[in-house]
């Protein structure tokens, strides 16, 4: 597989996008862009947790339904979910029906409420490296880094679940804490 792929619009993108229009939009408008805010990062952390063991395109296609059933990822509302809500979510074919991941999302919302406003944002971003080398190819993109391992360990120490180092590296990529657009990708050229 080559590291970039030319889209129907003539732009070269990271090849993982393939020919899927929604993936192109996500790549062009979200992936690698700095994301801030406790609620936005809670959503991203939750969705990355649901993605564990699955492809991101599966989550991306289900994201509107996730937002509906998880009250827009409002931590206060999600933290109030009880057993009936868990059963409601387990019955919803529009999301990933994994009890452990659903319960982790609710538990993580409760932990977030114990933090001061803005604390999750500052905490997660504290693990972002000051400099990040542009990957020349996908072979240069790691699955984990010392920073994602440290983030995972610190989150688990606080009680957060489904926050392993690979999942947290995916969060770092998607939230723009690192920029893994490969050389030759039009986004890499724009972000230089």
Backbone as a ProteinNet text record, in pm:
[ID]
protein_1_A
[PRIMARY]
XXXXXXXXXXXXXXXXXXXXXXXXXXXXXXXXXXXXXXXXXXXXXXXXXXXXXXXXXXXXXXXXXXXXXXXXXXXXXXXXXXXXXXXXXXXXXXXXXXXXXXXXXXXXXXXXXXXXXXXXXXXXXXXXXXXXXXXXXXXXXXXXXXXXXXXXXXXXXXXXXXXXXXXXXXXXXXXXXXXXXXXXXXXXXXXX
[TERTIARY]
84.3	0	88.7	55.5	129.5	85.3	164.7	136.1	35	18.1	-84.2	-168.5	-286.4	-380.4	-447.7	-453.9	-517.7	-668.6	-740.9	-886.5	-948.3	-1079.6	-1149.8	-1138.1	-1101.4	-1083.4	-940.4	-855.5	-717.6	-620.5	-668.5	-581.3	-524.1	-395.7	-330.6	-354	-401.7	-431.6	-360.3	-354.1	-305.4	-387.6	-320.8	-387.4	-491.5	-486	-585.1	-727	-739.4	-870.4	-941.9	-866.5	-927.8	-1018.2	-1128.2	-1218.2	-1351.4	-1354.7	-1476.9	-1493.2	-1604.6	-1627.9	-1629.4	-1690.4	-1693.6	-1554.6	-1473.9	-1335.7	-1256	-1278.6	-1209.7	-1246	-1375.3	-1418.3	-1355	-1355.7	-1296.3	-1147.2	-1076.9	-933.5	-907.4	-986.6	-963.6	-1006.1	-1107.4	-1166.7	-1149.2	-1110	-1102.6	-970.2	-926.9	-813	-686.2	-627.1	-504.1	-524.7	-650	-677.3	-684.1	-621.6	-627.1	-771.6	-805.8	-939.8	-928.5	-1008.1	-1006.6	-1148.1	-1155.8	-1282.2	-1308.4	-1345.7	-1369.3	-1472.8	-1583	-1691.3	-1646.6	-1581.8	-1534.7	-1432.1	-1343.4	-1241	-1301.1	-1402.8	-1472.5	-1539.5	-1603.7	-1664.2	-1557.7	-1447.4	-1341.7	-1284.3	-1260.2	-1206.9	-1305.7	-1433.8	-1536.7	-1542.5	-1544.6	-1553.6	-1428	-1311.9	-1188.6	-1195.5	-1254.4	-1271.7	-1364.6	-1473.2	-1564.3	-1496.6	-1401.3	-1333.7	-1239.6	-1191.4	-1093.4	-1138.5	-1055.3	-1085.3	-1167.4	-1205.7	-1286.8	-1217.8	-1274.7	-1219.9	-1282.9	-1207	-1256.6	-1375.2	-1377.5	-1488.2	-1621	-1616.9	-1738	-1791.1	-1700.8	-1740.5	-1785.9	-1712.3	-1745.3	-1886.2	-1921.2	-2055.1	-2163.8	-2129.5	-2225.8	-2223.2	-2129.6	-2113.8	-2241.9	-2320.9	-2445.4	-2537.6	-2547.9	-2633.6	-2572.4	-2439.8	-2372.9	-2405.6	-2398.1	-2427.3	-2571.2	-2663.7	-2804.5	-2824.5	-2775.9	-2807.2	-2722.7	-2609.3	-2527	-2543	-2660.6	-2697.5	-2592.7	-2542.8	-2442.7	-2311.7	-2290.8	-2172.2	-2160.2	-2274.7	-2277.2	-2241.9	-2126.4	-2082.9	-2184.3	-2253.2	-2350.9	-2465.7	-2513.6	-2624.1	-2578.9	-2462	-2411.8	-2383.5	-2329.9	-2300.2	-2426.2	-2541.8	-2668	-2729.4	-2671.8	-2727.2	-2722	-2830	-2839.3	-2861.4	-2901.7	-2921.7	-3019.6	-3128.4	-3224.3	-3160.7	-3077	-3008.2	-2909.5	-2841.4	-2747.5	-2822.5	-2937.2	-3015.8	-3067.7	-3108.1	-3153.3	-3040.1	-2920.3	-2804.7	-2766.9	-2777	-2744.4	-2841.2	-2960.1	-3060.7	-3055.2	-2968	-2963.7	-2862.9	-2913.1	-2826.2	-2749.9	-2782	-2714.4	-2578.7	-2544.5	-2414.7	-2343	-2225.9	-2153.7	-2209.9	-2271.5	-2338.9	-2243.7	-2153.3	-2055.5	-2076.4	-2124.4	-2159.7	-2041.6	-1924	-1806.5	-1773.4	-1786.8	-1756.5	-1864.5	-1987.9	-2097.4	-2079.1	-2055.4	-2036	-1913	-1807	-1686.7	-1716.1	-1795.7	-1829.9	-1904.8	-1997.6	-2073.8	-1982	-1900.2	-1804.8	-1707.3	-1658.2	-1564.5	-1630	-1759	-1831.3	-1837.7	-1860.9	-1865.7	-1730.7	-1623.6	-1488.8	-1460.1	-1506.5	-1486.8	-1554.3	-1671.8	-1744.1	-1670.6	-1580.5	-1499.9	-1386.7	-1361	-1253.9	-1307.5	-1218.3	-1255.6	-1281.7	-1366.7	-1387.3	-1252.9	-1231.5	-1106.8	-993.3	-1011.5	-903.3	-873.4	-976.8	-951.5	-873.8	-915.2	-846.4	-698.8	-671.9	-533.2	-455	-519.7	-455	-414.4	-507.5	-476	-370.5	-384.7	-289.4	-151.6	-143.1	-10.7	79.3	21.4	99.3	139.8	93.3	127.6	274.8	348.9	489.1	500.2	605.6	626	658.2	730.1	762.3	731.7	690.5	656.5	705.7	793.1	843.3	735.4	736.2	640.2	674	580.1	609.4	623.5	727.1	749	654.1	634.2	547.8	471.8	377.3	302.8	394.2	504.5	599.9	656.5	651	701.5	596.8	474.7	366.2	356.4	380.7	376	233.4	218.2	88.7	74.8	187	191.7	318.7	322.5	441.8	461.6	577.4	593.4	487.8	448.2	345.3	209.3	171.4	40.6	41.1	155	166.2	153.3	216.8	207	64.6	0.1	-138.3	-229.4	-214.5	-295.6	-277.8	-155	-125.1	-185.5	-171.9	-225.1	-377.8	-441	-588	-636	-569.4	-609	-590.2	-486.2	-463.9	-580.5	-642.2	-758.3	-887.7	-880.6	-997.6	-1062.6	-1012.6	-1071.4	-1048.8	-1144.8	-1138.4	-1143.9	-1095.9	-1084.6	-998.3	-885.9	-792.1	-650	-638	-506.8	-416.3	-287.1	-192.7	-216.7	-263.2	-293.5	-416.8	-517.6	-638.8	-606.7	-519.2	-483	-396	-316.8	-241.6	-337.2	-439	-540	-610.4	-637	-694.5	-599.4	-471.3	-373	-369.2	-378.8	-379.9	-506.9	-621.3	-747.7	-771.3	-720.6	-740.3	-627.8	-536	-432.1	-319.3	-307.1	-195.3	-64.3	-77.4	31.9	-25.6	60.9	15.4	81.4	6.8	59.8	17.1	-20.3	-41.1	95.9	104.4	233.6	278	407.9	463.2	388.9	357.1	285	135.4	83.2	-58.8	-81.1	-189.5	-214.1	-231	-284.6	-298.7	-161.8	-68.6	67.3	129.3	110.2	166.7	103.7	-27.3	-96.3	-58	-30.5	-4.3	141.4	228.2	370.6	388.7
-118	0	124.2	220.3	345.5	427.2	527.7	607.3	718.9	758	856.5	801.4	857.4	815.4	940.4	952.9	1068.5	1048.8	1146.7	1140.6	1189.8	1176.7	1221.6	1372.3	1446.8	1591.1	1628.8	1527.1	1551.9	1574.3	1567.2	1587.6	1454.7	1457.1	1340.3	1341.2	1227.7	1212.9	1091.3	1084.5	963.7	847	740.5	631.4	557.3	568.1	497.6	545.4	662.8	717.5	630.3	571.9	492	577.1	518.6	592.7	626.9	623.7	652.8	804.1	859.6	1004.2	1053.9	978	1021.1	1019.1	919.7	914.9	1033.9	1071.6	1188.2	1313.6	1331.7	1449.1	1450.1	1335	1324.8	1358.6	1301.6	1326.9	1475	1534.5	1672.5	1775.4	1745.3	1845.8	1820	1698	1667.7	1607.4	1502	1423.1	1507.1	1520.2	1596.7	1743.5	1788.9	1928.4	1939.7	2039.5	2055	2066.5	1977.9	1973.4	2005.4	2099.2	2138.2	2135.5	2132.9	2133.5	1998.6	2001.6	1876.9	1788.7	1848.4	1769.4	1708.2	1787.1	1737.1	1625.2	1643.2	1540.9	1417.7	1437.9	1323.1	1240.6	1308.5	1236.6	1159.4	1225.9	1161.9	1043.1	1059.2	950.9	834.2	864.4	760.2	684.3	757.5	693.2	612.1	662.8	585.7	456.9	463.5	342.7	242.9	291.9	203.2	143.4	215.9	169.5	53.1	38.8	-66	-200.6	-257.7	-385.7	-375.5	-254.8	-233.3	-131	-108.7	-6.2	128.9	236.1	369.1	406.5	360.2	395.1	342.4	230	176.6	276.7	330.5	427.5	557.3	601.8	726.7	722.1	610.1	596.4	589.8	541.1	530.3	652	744.3	858	938.6	968.4	1043.2	971.2	840.7	766.5	765	748.3	757.1	890	997	1129.7	1138.2	1079.1	1080.1	1006	883.2	798.5	831.3	898.9	940.4	1090	1143.8	1280.4	1382.5	1367.4	1460.7	1455.4	1346.4	1328	1438.1	1486.6	1579.7	1497.7	1525.2	1441	1433.6	1543.8	1542	1446.9	1449.1	1361	1215.4	1190.4	1053.5	996.7	1079.5	1033.9	991	1043.7	1010	880.2	820.7	697	585.7	507.9	395.5	264.8	161.3	28.9	27.3	104	107.6	166.2	268	328.1	229.1	155.2	54.8	-47.2	-93.4	-189.4	-127.3	-0.5	71.8	77.1	107.6	116.1	-21.3	-123.5	-258.9	-306.7	-250.6	-290.6	-206.6	-106	-13.3	-60.6	-111.4	-162.9	-51.5	72.7	184.6	217.4	153.7	176.4	42.8	46	-75.9	-122.5	-239.5	-289	-376	-309.2	-375.6	-322.5	-407.6	-364.9	-300.4	-359.7	-305.7	-165.1	-141.6	-9.6	92.1	49.1	137.7	176.5	78.5	106.5	192.7	171.2	253.8	399.3	421.2	557.5	629.4	560.2	619.3	645.4	548.8	564.5	678.4	686.4	793.1	930.6	939.7	1066.8	1107.4	1011	1040.9	1089.4	1028.3	1072.1	1212.3	1241.2	1374.3	1480.1	1447.7	1544.1	1574.1	1486.1	1510	1608.6	1636.9	1727.5	1870.3	1966.1	2106	2131.3	2227.6	2260.5	2293.2	2234.2	2256.4	2164.7	2090.9	2006.5	1888.7	1825.4	1713.2	1761.5	1873.3	1931	1953.4	2024.8	2054.8	1927.6	1832.8	1707	1629.6	1609.8	1533.9	1604.5	1734.7	1809.6	1817.7	1794.2	1797.2	1684.7	1585	1472.8	1494.2	1600.4	1628.4	1669.5	1607.3	1646.3	1787.6	1858.7	1994.6	1994.2	1894.4	1880.6	1738.5	1724.7	1591.5	1581	1485.2	1474.5	1428.4	1489.1	1450.3	1309.3	1215.3	1081.5	1084	1018.4	1008.7	904.1	796.4	687.7	631.6	541.2	477.3	396.6	349.1	274	359.9	492.4	584.7	618.2	572.5	604.9	492.6	525	421.6	388.1	274.6	237.7	299.6	316.1	380.8	464.2	553.3	634.2	641.8	685.2	706.1	801	900.5	995.3	928.4	843.9	777.4	674.5	612.4	518.4	592	708.7	788.2	840.3	884.6	932.1	819.8	702.8	587.5	552.9	546.5	511.1	613.8	742.2	847.8	845	818.6	809.1	687.9	574.3	453.7	475.2	546.5	575.9	656	739.7	818.3	737	615.8	528.5	517.4	590	583.5	446.1	404.3	272.1	284.9	180.2	176.1	292.3	309.9	417.4	359.9	245.3	183.9	272	242.7	328	337.6	231	237.9	325.1	308.2	389.6	536.6	562.8	701.2	760.9	678.9	734.2	770.9	688.6	722.4	853.6	873.9	1000.1	1115.3	1096.1	1201.7	1239.2	1139	1165.8	1240.2	1188.3	1246.3	1384.8	1409.7	1539.3	1637.7	1601.1	1693.8	1714.8	1627.5	1638.9	1598.2	1513.9	1481.4	1492.8	1511.6	1524.7	1415.9	1312.3	1199	1196.7	1312.3	1318.6	1295.2	1197.6	1160.7	1260.3	1262.8	1345.7	1313.6	1416	1397.6	1418	1410.5	1436.5	1587.5	1629.2	1772.9	1839.3	1765.7	1823.3	1845.2	1755.6	1772.4	1899.4	1923.2	2043.4	2168.8	2166.2	2281.2	2305.9	2199.6	2212	2242.6	2241.7	2272.8	2416.4
0	0	0	-83	-82.9	37.5	69.2	188.3	163.8	36.5	2.3	-112.5	-122.4	-225.8	-280.5	-411.9	-474.4	-475.5	-423.2	-418.6	-547.2	-559.7	-680	-701.9	-596.4	-607.1	-645.2	-669.7	-710.4	-596.5	-472.6	-356.6	-308.6	-273.7	-215.7	-65.7	-14.7	127.9	182.8	316.5	382.2	327.3	288.8	216.5	300.1	432.5	514.3	485.4	423.9	391.1	287.3	195.6	90.3	3.4	-43.3	-132.3	-65.9	65.9	140.4	160.7	117.1	126.1	270.6	361.1	501.4	562.1	526.3	574.2	520.5	393.5	336.9	415.5	443.4	520.3	658.1	726.1	859.8	854.5	759	742	717.1	630.1	588.5	692.1	771.4	859.3	1008.5	1048.2	1191.4	1235.4	1168.4	1216	1217.4	1333.7	1347.6	1377	1383.8	1417.9	1570.4	1629.6	1775.7	1825.3	1918.6	1976.5	2125.2	2169.7	2311.1	2367.5	2498.3	2569.5	2633.9	2759.8	2833.7	2764.9	2723.4	2662.9	2530.1	2445.9	2316.4	2335.5	2431	2455.3	2523.4	2607	2665.7	2556	2460.5	2348.1	2271.3	2239.4	2161	2237.9	2367.6	2448.7	2453.1	2465.2	2469	2336.6	2227.2	2095.7	2065.1	2104.4	2084.6	2166.3	2285.6	2366.7	2299.5	2241.2	2168.7	2045.6	1988.5	1868.3	1895.9	2018.3	2050	1993.2	1905.8	1843.8	1716.2	1678.5	1558.3	1468	1351.1	1263.1	1297.6	1277	1309.3	1220.1	1095.8	1007.3	1063.4	1133.4	1196.7	1299.1	1381	1483.5	1418.4	1318.6	1251.6	1192.8	1132.7	1074.3	1181.8	1299	1407.7	1500.7	1478	1568.4	1587.6	1484.3	1510.2	1609.1	1597.5	1690.8	1831	1838.9	1969.3	2035.8	1959.6	2015.6	2064.3	1988.4	2029.7	2161.3	2168.1	2283.9	2406.2	2386.6	2499.8	2528.4	2498.9	2535.3	2492.7	2368.7	2318.9	2395.7	2467.5	2552.7	2657.4	2702.6	2815.7	2939.5	3001.7	3113.9	3227.7	3257.1	3366.6	3336.1	3213.4	3176.7	3169.9	3108.8	3098.4	3237.5	3327.4	3463.5	3537.6	3496.3	3564.3	3511.5	3408.7	3352.5	3456.2	3460.6	3553.1	3479.2	3551.8	3491.4	3374.8	3382.6	3271.6	3145.8	3165.5	3050.7	2988.7	3072.4	3021.5	2936.1	2983.7	2906.1	2776.8	2784.3	2663.8	2561.8	2606.7	2516.9	2461.8	2545.4	2500	2391.3	2388.2	2289.3	2161.7	2158	2044.1	1940.3	1828.2	1721.6	1649.5	1678.2	1612.8	1671	1783.9	1846.7	1862.3	1922.3	1956.6	2090.9	2090.9	2211.8	2293.1	2359.9	2444.4	2585.5	2673.6	2809.4	2881.9	2870.7	2940.5	2890.7	2761.5	2705.4	2743.6	2744.8	2786.1	2932.8	3017.4	3159.9	3183.3	3105	3118.9	3082.6	2979.6	2939.1	3050.2	3112.9	3224.2	3342.7	3376	3486.6	3459	3336.2	3301.5	3311.2	3276.9	3290.9	3438	3524.3	3668.5	3718.7	3670.1	3708.9	3656.4	3536.6	3480	3565.8	3620.1	3704.2	3834.5	3874.5	3994.3	3966.1	3840.1	3800.7	3789.3	3796.6	3777.7	3628.7	3593.8	3452.8	3386.1	3269.8	3196.9	3237.1	3345.1	3394.9	3302.9	3247.6	3156.7	3035.2	2977.8	2862.5	2895.3	3003.2	3041.2	3070.4	3137.3	3173.3	3048.2	2955.6	2834.1	2750.6	2733.4	2651.7	2716.4	2846.2	2911.1	2860.2	2794.8	2741.2	2595.2	2534.3	2394.2	2385.6	2295	2280.1	2223.2	2261.3	2211.1	2062.6	2018.5	1876.8	1835.1	1710.2	1659.4	1516.4	1487.8	1350.8	1253.4	1135.8	1032.6	985.7	992.8	940.8	788.3	742.1	598.5	540.8	615.9	570.5	689.5	661.1	769.4	860.6	806.4	888.5	1000.9	985.2	1087.3	1193.7	1175.3	1269.1	1371.5	1498.4	1601	1644.2	1709.7	1768.7	1907.1	1974.8	2106.2	2111.8	2207.6	2232.8	2383.4	2428.5	2573.1	2629.6	2548.9	2595	2608.3	2510.9	2520.4	2632.9	2656.7	2768.8	2901.5	2912.1	3035.6	3056	2947.1	2955.4	3002.9	2943.1	2979.5	3126.9	3169.3	3308.8	3404.8	3372.3	3459.2	3463.1	3349.2	3346.6	3425.9	3407.4	3481.5	3632.7	3669.7	3812.2	3870.1	3787.2	3829.5	3822.2	3767.3	3760.8	3624.4	3524.3	3390.7	3328.9	3245.7	3181.7	3029.9	2962.2	2816.5	2767.6	2834	2802	2789.3	2721.8	2702.3	2617.4	2614.7	2543.1	2392.3	2329.2	2186.6	2162.8	2246.2	2237.3	2262.1	2359.3	2389.4	2279.4	2210.8	2097.9	1985.2	1962.7	1861.6	1899.2	2028	2075.3	2045.8	2075	2050.8	1902.7	1815.7	1671.3	1631.2	1671.6	1626.3	1685.1	1806.2	1871.6	1841.2	1751.8	1709.9	1809.3	1907.9	2002	1934.6	1833.5	1742.1	1601.9	1504.2	1366.1	1283.9	1250.8	1176.8	1029.9	973.9	828.9	764.9	676.3	617.5	510.5	486.8	379.4	250.5	174	49.2	62.6	185.4	210.8	205.4	142.5	130.8	266.8	364.4	500.1	564.2	539.2	592.8	538	409.3	347.8	407.8	434.8	491.4	637.4	710.2	853.9	885.1	786.1	808.5	845.6
[MASK]
++++++++++++++++++++++++++++++++++++++++++++++++++++++++++++++++++++++++++++++++++++++++++++++++++++++++++++++++++++++++++++++++++++++++++++++++++++++++++++++++++++++++++++++++++++++++++++++++

